[in-house]
Coordinates of C-alpha atoms and ligand atoms in Angstrom, one line a residue:
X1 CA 123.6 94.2 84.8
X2 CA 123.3 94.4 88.7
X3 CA 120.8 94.3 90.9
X4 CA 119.6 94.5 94.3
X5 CA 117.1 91.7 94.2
X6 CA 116.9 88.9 91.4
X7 CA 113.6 86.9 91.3
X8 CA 113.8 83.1 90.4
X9 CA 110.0 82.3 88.5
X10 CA 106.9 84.5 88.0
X11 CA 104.1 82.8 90.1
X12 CA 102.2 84.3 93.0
X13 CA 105.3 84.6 95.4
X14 CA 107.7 85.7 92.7
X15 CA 106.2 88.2 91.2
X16 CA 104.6 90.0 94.5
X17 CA 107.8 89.7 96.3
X18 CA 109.5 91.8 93.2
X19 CA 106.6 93.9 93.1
X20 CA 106.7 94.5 96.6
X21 CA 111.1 95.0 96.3
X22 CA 110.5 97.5 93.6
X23 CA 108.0 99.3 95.6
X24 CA 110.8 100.0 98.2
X25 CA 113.1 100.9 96.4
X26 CA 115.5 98.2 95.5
X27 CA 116.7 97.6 91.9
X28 CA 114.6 94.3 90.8
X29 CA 114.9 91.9 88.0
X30 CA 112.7 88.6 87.4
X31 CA 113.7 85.6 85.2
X32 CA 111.3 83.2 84.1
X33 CA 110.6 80.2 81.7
X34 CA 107.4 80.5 80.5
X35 CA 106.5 82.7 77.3
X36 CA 104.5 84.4 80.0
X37 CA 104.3 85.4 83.5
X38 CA 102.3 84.4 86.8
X39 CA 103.3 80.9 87.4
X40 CA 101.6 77.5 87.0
X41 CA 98.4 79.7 89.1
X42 CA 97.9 82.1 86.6
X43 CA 98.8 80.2 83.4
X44 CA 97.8 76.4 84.3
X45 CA 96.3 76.5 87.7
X46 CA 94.3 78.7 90.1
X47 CA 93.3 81.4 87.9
X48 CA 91.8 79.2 84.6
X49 CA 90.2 75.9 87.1
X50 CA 88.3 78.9 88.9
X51 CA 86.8 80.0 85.0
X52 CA 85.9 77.0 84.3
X53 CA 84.5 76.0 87.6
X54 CA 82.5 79.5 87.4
X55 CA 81.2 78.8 83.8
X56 CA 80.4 74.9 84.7
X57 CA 78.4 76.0 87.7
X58 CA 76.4 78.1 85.6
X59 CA 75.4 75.6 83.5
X60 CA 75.0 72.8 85.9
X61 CA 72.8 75.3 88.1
X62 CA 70.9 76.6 85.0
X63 CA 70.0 72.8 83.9
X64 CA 69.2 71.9 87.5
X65 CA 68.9 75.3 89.8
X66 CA 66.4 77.2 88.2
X67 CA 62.9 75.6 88.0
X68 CA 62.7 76.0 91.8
X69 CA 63.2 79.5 91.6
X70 CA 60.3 79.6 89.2
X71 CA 62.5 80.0 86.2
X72 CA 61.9 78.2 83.1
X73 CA 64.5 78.0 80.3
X74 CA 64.8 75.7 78.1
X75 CA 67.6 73.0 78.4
X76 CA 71.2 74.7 78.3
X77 CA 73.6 73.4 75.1
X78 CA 77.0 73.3 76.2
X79 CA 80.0 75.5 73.6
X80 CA 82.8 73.5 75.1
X81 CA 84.8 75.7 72.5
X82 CA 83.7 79.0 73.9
X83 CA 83.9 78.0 77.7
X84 CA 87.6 77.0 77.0
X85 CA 88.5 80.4 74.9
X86 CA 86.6 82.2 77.8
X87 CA 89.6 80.4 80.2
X88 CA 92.0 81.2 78.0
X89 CA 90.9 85.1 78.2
X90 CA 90.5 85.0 81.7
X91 CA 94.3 83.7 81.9
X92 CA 95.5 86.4 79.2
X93 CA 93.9 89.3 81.0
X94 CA 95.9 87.7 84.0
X95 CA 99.0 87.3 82.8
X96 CA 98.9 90.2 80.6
X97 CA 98.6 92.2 83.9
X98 CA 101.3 91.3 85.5
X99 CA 103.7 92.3 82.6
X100 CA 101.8 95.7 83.0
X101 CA 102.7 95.8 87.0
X102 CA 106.3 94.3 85.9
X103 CA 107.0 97.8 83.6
X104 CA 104.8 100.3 86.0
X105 CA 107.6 99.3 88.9
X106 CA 110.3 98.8 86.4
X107 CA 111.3 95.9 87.3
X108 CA 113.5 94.2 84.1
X109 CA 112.6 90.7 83.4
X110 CA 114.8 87.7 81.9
X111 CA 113.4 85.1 79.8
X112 CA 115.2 81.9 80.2
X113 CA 115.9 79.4 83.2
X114 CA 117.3 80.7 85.9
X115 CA 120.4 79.0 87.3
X116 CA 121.8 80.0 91.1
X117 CA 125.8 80.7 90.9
X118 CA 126.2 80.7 94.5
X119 CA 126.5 84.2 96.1
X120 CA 125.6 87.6 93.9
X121 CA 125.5 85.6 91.0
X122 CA 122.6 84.1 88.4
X123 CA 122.7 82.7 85.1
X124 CA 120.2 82.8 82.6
X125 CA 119.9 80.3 79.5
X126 CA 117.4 81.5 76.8
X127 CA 115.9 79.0 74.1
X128 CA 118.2 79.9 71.9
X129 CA 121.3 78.4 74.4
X130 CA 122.0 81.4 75.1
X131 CA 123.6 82.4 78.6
X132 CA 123.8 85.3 80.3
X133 CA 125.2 86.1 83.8
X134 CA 123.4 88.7 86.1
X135 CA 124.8 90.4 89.2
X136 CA 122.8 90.8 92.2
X137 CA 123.1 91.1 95.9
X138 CA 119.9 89.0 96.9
X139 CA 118.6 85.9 94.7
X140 CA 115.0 84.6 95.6
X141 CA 114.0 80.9 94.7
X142 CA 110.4 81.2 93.8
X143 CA 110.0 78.4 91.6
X144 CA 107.1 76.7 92.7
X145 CA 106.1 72.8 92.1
X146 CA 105.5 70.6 89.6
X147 CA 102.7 67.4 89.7
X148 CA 104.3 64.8 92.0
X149 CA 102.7 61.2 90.0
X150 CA 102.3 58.5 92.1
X151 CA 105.5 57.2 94.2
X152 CA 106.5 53.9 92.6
X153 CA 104.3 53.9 89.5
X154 CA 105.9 54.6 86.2
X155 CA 102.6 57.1 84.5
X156 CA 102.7 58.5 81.3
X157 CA 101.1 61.6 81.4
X158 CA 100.2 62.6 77.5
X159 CA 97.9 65.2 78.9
X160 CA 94.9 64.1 77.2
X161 CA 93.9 60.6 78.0
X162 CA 95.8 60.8 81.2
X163 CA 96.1 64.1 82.7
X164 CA 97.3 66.0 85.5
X165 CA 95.3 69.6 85.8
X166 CA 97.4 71.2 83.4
X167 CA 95.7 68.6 80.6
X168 CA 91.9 68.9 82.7
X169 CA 92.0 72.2 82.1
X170 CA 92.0 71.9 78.3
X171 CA 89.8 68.7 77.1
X172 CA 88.9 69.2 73.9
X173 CA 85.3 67.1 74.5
X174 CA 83.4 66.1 77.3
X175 CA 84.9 62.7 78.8
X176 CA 81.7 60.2 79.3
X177 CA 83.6 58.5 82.2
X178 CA 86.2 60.4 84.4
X179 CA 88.6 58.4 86.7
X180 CA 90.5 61.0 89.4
X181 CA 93.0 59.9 91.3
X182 CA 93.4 61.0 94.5
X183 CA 90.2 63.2 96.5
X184 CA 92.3 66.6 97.2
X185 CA 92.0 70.1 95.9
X186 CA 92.6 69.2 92.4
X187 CA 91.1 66.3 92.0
X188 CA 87.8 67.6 93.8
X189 CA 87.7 70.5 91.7
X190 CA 88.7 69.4 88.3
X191 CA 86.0 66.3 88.6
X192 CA 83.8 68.7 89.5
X193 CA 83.9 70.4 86.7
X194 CA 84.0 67.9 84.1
X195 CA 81.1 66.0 86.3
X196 CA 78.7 68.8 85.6
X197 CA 79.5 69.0 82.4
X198 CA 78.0 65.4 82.0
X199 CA 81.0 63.2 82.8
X200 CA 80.6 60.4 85.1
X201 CA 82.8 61.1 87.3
X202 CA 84.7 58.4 90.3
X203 CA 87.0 59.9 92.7
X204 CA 89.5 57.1 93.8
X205 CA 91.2 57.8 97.4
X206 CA 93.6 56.3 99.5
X207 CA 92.3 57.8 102.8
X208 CA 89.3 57.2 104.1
X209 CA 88.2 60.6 103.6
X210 CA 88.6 63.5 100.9
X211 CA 90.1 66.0 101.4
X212 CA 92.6 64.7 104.3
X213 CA 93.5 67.7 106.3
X214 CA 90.2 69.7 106.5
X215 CA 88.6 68.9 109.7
X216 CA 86.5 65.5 109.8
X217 CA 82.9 66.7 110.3
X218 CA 83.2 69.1 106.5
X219 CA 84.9 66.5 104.9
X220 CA 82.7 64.0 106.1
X221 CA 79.4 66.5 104.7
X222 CA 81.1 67.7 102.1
X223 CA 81.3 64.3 100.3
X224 CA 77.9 63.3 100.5
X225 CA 76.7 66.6 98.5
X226 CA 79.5 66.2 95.8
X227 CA 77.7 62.3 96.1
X228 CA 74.8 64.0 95.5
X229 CA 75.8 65.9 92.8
X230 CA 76.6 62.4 91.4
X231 CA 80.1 61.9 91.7
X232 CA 81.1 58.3 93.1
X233 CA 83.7 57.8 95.7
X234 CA 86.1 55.0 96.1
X235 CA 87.9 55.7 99.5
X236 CA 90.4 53.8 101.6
X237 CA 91.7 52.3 97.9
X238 CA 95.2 52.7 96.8
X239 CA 95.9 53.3 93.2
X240 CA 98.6 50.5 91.7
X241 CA 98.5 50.9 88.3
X242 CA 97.6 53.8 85.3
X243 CA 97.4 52.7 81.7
X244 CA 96.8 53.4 78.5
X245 CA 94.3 50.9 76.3
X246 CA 93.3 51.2 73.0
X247 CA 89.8 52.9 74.2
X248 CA 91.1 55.2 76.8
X249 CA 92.6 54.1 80.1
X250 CA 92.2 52.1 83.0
X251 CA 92.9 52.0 86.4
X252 CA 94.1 49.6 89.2
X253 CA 93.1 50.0 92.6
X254 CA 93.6 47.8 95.6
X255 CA 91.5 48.5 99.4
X256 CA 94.3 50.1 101.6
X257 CA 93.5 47.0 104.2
X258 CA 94.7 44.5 101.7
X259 CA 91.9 42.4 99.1
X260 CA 91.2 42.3 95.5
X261 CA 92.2 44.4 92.9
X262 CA 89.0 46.5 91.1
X263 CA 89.9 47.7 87.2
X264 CA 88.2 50.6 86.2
X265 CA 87.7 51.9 82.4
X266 CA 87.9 55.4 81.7
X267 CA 88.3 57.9 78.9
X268 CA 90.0 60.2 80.7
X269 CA 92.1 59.5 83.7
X270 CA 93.4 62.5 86.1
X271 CA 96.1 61.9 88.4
X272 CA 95.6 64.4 91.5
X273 CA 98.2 63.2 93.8
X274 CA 99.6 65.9 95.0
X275 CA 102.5 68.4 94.0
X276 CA 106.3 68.4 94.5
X277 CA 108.9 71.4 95.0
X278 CA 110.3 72.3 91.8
X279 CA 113.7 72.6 92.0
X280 CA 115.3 71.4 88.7
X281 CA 118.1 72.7 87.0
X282 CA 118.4 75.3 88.9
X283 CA 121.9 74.0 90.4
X284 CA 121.3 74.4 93.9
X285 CA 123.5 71.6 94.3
X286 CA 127.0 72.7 93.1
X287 CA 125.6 76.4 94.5
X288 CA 125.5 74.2 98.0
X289 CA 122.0 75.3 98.5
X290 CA 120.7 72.5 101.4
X291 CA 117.2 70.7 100.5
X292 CA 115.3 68.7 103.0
X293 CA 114.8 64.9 103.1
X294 CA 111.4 66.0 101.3
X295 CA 113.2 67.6 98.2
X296 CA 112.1 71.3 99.4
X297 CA 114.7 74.1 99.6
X298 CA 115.6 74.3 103.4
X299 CA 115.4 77.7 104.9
X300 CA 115.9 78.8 108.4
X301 CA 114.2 82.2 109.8
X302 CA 113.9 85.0 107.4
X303 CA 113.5 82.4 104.4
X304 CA 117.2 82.6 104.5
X305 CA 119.1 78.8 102.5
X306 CA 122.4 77.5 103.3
X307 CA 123.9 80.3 100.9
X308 CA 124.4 83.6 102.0
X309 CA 122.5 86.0 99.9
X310 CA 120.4 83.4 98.7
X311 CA 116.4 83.1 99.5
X312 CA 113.4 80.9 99.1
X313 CA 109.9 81.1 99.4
X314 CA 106.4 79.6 98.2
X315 CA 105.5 75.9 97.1
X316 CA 109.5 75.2 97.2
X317 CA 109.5 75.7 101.0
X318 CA 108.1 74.1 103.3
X319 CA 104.5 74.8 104.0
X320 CA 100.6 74.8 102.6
X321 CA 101.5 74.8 98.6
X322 CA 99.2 77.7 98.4
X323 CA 98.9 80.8 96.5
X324 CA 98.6 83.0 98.9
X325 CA 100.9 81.7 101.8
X326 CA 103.7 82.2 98.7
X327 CA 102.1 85.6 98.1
X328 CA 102.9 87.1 101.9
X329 CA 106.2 84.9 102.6
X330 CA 107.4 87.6 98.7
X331 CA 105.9 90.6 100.7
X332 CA 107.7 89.7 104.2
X333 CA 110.9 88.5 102.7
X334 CA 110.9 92.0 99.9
X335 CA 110.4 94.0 103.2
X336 CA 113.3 92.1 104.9
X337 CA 115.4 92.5 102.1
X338 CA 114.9 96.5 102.5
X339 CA 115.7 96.4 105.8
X340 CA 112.1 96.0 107.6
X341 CA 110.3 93.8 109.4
X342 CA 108.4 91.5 107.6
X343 CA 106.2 88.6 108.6
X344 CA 103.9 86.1 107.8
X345 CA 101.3 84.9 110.2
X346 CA 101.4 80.3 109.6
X347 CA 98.3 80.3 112.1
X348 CA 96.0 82.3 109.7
X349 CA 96.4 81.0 106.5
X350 CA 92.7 80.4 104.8
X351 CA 92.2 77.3 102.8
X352 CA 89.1 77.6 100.1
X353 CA 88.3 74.6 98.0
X354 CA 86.2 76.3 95.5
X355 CA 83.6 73.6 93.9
X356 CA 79.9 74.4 94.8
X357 CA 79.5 74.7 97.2
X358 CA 82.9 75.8 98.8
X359 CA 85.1 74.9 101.5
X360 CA 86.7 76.9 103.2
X361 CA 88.6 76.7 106.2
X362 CA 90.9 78.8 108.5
X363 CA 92.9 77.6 111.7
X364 CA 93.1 74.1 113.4
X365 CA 90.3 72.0 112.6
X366 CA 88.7 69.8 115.7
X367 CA 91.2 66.6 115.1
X368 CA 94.5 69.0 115.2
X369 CA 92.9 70.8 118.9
X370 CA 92.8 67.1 119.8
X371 CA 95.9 66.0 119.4
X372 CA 97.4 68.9 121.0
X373 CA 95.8 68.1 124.0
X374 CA 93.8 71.4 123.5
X375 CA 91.1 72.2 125.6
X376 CA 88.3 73.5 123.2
X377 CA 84.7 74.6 122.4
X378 CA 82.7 74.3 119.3
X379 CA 79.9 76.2 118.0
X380 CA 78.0 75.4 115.1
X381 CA 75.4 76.6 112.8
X382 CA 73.7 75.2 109.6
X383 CA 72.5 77.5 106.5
X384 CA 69.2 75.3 106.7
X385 CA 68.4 78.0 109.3
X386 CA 69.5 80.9 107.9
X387 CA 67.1 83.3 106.7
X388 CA 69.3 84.1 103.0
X389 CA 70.4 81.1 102.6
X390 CA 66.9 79.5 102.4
X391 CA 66.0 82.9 100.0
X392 CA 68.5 80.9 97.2
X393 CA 68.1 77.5 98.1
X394 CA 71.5 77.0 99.2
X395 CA 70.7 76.1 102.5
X396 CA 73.5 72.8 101.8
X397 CA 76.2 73.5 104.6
X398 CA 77.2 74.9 107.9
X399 CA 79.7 76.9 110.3
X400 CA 81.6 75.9 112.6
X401 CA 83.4 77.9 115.1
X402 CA 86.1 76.3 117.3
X403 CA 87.7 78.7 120.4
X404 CA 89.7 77.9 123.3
X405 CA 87.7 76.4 126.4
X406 CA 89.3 78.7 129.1
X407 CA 89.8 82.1 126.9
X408 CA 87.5 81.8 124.2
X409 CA 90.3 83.0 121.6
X410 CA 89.1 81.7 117.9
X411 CA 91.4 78.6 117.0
X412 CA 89.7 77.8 114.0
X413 CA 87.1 78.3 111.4
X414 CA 85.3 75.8 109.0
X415 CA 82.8 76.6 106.6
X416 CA 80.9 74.4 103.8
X417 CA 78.4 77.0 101.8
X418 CA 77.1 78.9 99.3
X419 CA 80.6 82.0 99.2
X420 CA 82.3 79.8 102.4
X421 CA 85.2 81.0 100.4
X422 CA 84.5 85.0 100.6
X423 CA 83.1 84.5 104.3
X424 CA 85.7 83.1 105.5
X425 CA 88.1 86.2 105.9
X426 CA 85.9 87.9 108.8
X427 CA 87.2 84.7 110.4
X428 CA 90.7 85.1 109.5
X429 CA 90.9 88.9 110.5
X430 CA 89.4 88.2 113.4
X431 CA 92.1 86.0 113.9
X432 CA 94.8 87.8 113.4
X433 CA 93.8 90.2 116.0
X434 CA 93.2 87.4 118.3
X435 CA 89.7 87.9 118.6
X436 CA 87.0 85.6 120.7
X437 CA 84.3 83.7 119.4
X438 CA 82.4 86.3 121.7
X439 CA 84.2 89.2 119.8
X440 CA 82.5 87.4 116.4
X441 CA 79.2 86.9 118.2
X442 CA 78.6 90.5 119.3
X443 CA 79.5 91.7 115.7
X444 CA 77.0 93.2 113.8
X445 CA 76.3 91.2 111.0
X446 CA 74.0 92.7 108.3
X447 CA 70.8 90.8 107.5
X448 CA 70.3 88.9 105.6
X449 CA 73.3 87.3 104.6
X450 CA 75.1 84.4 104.5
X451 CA 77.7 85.8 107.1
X452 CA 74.9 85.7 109.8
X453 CA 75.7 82.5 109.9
X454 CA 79.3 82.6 111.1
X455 CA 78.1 85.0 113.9
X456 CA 75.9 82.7 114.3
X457 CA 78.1 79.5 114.8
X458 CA 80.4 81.9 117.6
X459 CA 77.1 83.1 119.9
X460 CA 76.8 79.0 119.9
X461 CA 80.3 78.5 120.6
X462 CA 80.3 81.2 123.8
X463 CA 76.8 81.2 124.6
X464 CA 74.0 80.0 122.4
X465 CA 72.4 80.9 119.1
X466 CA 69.7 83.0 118.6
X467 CA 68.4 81.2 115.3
X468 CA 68.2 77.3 116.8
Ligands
LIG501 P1 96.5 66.9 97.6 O1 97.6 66.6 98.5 O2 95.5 67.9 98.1 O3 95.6 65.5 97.5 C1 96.2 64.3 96.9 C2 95.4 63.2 97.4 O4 95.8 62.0 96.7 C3 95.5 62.8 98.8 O5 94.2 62.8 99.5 C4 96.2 61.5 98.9 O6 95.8 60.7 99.9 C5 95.8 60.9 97.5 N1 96.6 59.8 97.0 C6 98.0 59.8 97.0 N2 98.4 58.7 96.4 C7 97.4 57.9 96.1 C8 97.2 56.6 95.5 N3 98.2 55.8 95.1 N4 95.9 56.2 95.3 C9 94.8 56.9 95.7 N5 95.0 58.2 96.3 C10 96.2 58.7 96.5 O7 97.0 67.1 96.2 P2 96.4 67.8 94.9 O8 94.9 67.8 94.9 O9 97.1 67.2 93.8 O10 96.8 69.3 95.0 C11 98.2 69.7 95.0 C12 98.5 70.9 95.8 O11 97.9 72.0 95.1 C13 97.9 70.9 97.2 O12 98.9 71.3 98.1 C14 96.8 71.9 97.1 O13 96.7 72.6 98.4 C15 97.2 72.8 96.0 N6 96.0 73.3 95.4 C16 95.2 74.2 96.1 C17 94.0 74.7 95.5 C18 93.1 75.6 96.3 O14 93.6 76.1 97.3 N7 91.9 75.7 96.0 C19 93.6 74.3 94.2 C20 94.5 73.3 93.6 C21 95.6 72.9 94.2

């Protein structure tokens, strides 16, 4: 067996950049763990949290949304059951697919874990013990990340009374009270889920905002709708302890500025403290592949490690542990490895937290332009004035537009809305061409939509709006 390119793990940057290799030609093989493919996003992540933040929404917005809209149903009855097989389909059909674009590029795939031999060289243990050794000239390291716990605390994580998402995503009943630790993506989304199902939910944070990098003024907006929604927040508290008790759980929090300690009961505790590179077993070590002092596989240009031959990309790398930054970083590096140019664009990578309603963002946000000394503009415009928006009653949110002071070239987009998540990529193609928040303004937008609201926020940011 020898190959041109061999694959290490099936997520979003493994199994594009061997789609993409195949595509040009090279002779592609992927090895992965799981029974199936697609990584933690398809199997345990992205792809089921987004059907059962689709199905939660439509029963939170039917018990809630509709009278306004003069629609009168009775009360919806939650099948807990059905909305779970429904994320279970939803992954199937996902995962399912990518076996299907494995075979139509005829790319071979291992199952087993995947272990580096240094140059040209990979072994592959099945369940059985079974070994196997595979030639290639190129090995990619696309093995994603793993839930990172909380640094110092010892948490068992059964995966049903305390959870990471992997357990969240499969509760078997409807917890009545939710603790999440730590307000980030995951935590966000997964407590909003279980929150409109009818768990009360509390969100405990160790900054002093959720979600830490998006920029200061959606943040800050952001968490008084979820509030509103009726999830609580504890911020600025650090979380010192995780236990089990006979009823459920509790959890130990302390104010970052030093105080009293607050217990909290729970029956379901979900620790959302972030993610770490995923590097185990794979023996980069005695292969001499280099990590960093944060545990992430080094790489210098060209997602090139210390080992000739050898590659990495996605969450193992450094980086935004997203889907789709792992996703271009398998296209550019399959292009390198057939002998073109590839590249991946780090100032336009979109950021969508999708809870309801989303937030999405694109760019440096207004406290990164500060601390770079950058001279900037900001435009801004709410939905409450947008002509659509008010047509749905999801006039909750705004735009904001940030540009460069002297050139007006876009820097940054931030949207809380209705979609935020869809409109966002106008702003990130814009982007990429380097476009003005003028260029944006003078678009024709089609009304009414949502959208006119992002042209909107630019006319504000290089002249004014024409709305306010
Ligand atoms: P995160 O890094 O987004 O958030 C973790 C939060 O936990 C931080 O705000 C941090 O301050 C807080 N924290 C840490 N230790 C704490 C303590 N002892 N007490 C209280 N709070 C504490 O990590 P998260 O949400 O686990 O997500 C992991 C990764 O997965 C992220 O990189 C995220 O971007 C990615 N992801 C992206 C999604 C999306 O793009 N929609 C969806 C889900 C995950």
């Amino acid at each position: 067996m020898s190959y041109d390119v061999v694959v290490i793990g099936s997520g979003p940057g493994g199994y594009v950049c061997a789609i993409k290799a195949a595509q040009l030609g090279l002779k592609t093989a992927v090895v992965e763990k799981r029974a199936t493919f697609g990584g933690t996003c398809l199997n345990v992540g992205c792809i089921p949290s987004k059907a059962l933040l689709h199905a939660s929404e439509v029963f939170a917005h039917t018990m809630h949304g509709l009278d306004e809209l003069g629609v009168e149903v009775a009360a919806p009855k939650l099948n807990l059951e059905k909305m779970l097989a429904h994320k279970d389909a939803t992954v199937k059909s996902n995962v399912d697919g990518v076996q299907f674009l494995f075979k139509k590029n005829k790319i071979d795939t291992f199952h087993g874990t995947g272990k580096v031999l240094g140059e040209g060289k990979v072994a592959v243990t099945d369940e059985k013990g079974d070994q196997s050794i595979i030639q290639t000239k190129n090995v990619v390291i696309a093995t994603g990340s793993d839930v990172a716990g909380i640094p110092g605390l010892d948490i068992d994580i059964d995966e049903k009374v305390i959870v990471s998402s992997t357990g969240a995503i499969a509760l078997e009943k409807v917890p009545e009270k939710m603790v999440v630790v730590g307000g980030g993506v995951i935590g966000l989304e997964l407590g909003s889920v279980w929150s409109r199902l009818g768990a009360k939910v509390t969100v405990v944070e160790f900054l002093d905002k959720i979600l830490g990098p998006m920029d200061g003024d959606v943040s800050k907006q952001f968490q008084r709708m979820l509030a509103k929604q009726g999830i609580e927040f504890q911020l600025s508290a650090k979380v010192t302890g995780v236990e089990k008790t006979d009823k459920g759980a509790k959890v130990t929090y302390e104010p970052v500025a030093g105080g009293d300690a607050t217990v909290l009961d729970a029956d379901v505790v979900l620790v959302a403290t972030g993610r770490k590179p995923f590097t185990e077993g794979l023996g980069l070590h005695e292969a001499g592949v280099v990590l960093d002092d944060r545990g992430r596989v080094e790489i210098g240009n060209h997602f090139q490690t210390s080992v000739q031959g050898v590659y990495a990309i996605g969450d193992v790398v450094k980086g935004p542990m997203l889907a789709h930054k792992a996703e271009d970083e398998g296209v550019a590096l399959a292009e390198m490895l057939a002998g073109q140019a590839g590249h991946v664009n780090y100032d336009v990578i979109p950021s969508v937290v999708y809870t309801q309603p989303e937030v999405a963002s694109v760019g440096k946000t207004e406290e990164e332009l500060k601390a770079a000394g950058i001279a900037y503009k900001a435009g801004k415009f709410p939905f409450t004035a947008n002509g659509r928006a008010r047509a749905m009653l999801a006039t909750d949110g705004f735009v904001k537009v940030l540009a460069d002071k002297e050139t007006d070239k876009v820097l940054g987009v931030h949207i809380v809305g209705l979609g935020a998540g869809e409109m966002i990529h106008e702003a990130a193609v814009l982007m990429e061409f380097g476009g003005s928040s003028e260029d944006l303004g003078r678009t024709c937008h089609a009304h009414p939509t949502m959208s006119e609201a992002v042209k909107e926020a630019a006319l504000a940011t290089f002249f004014k709006p024409i709305h306010m």
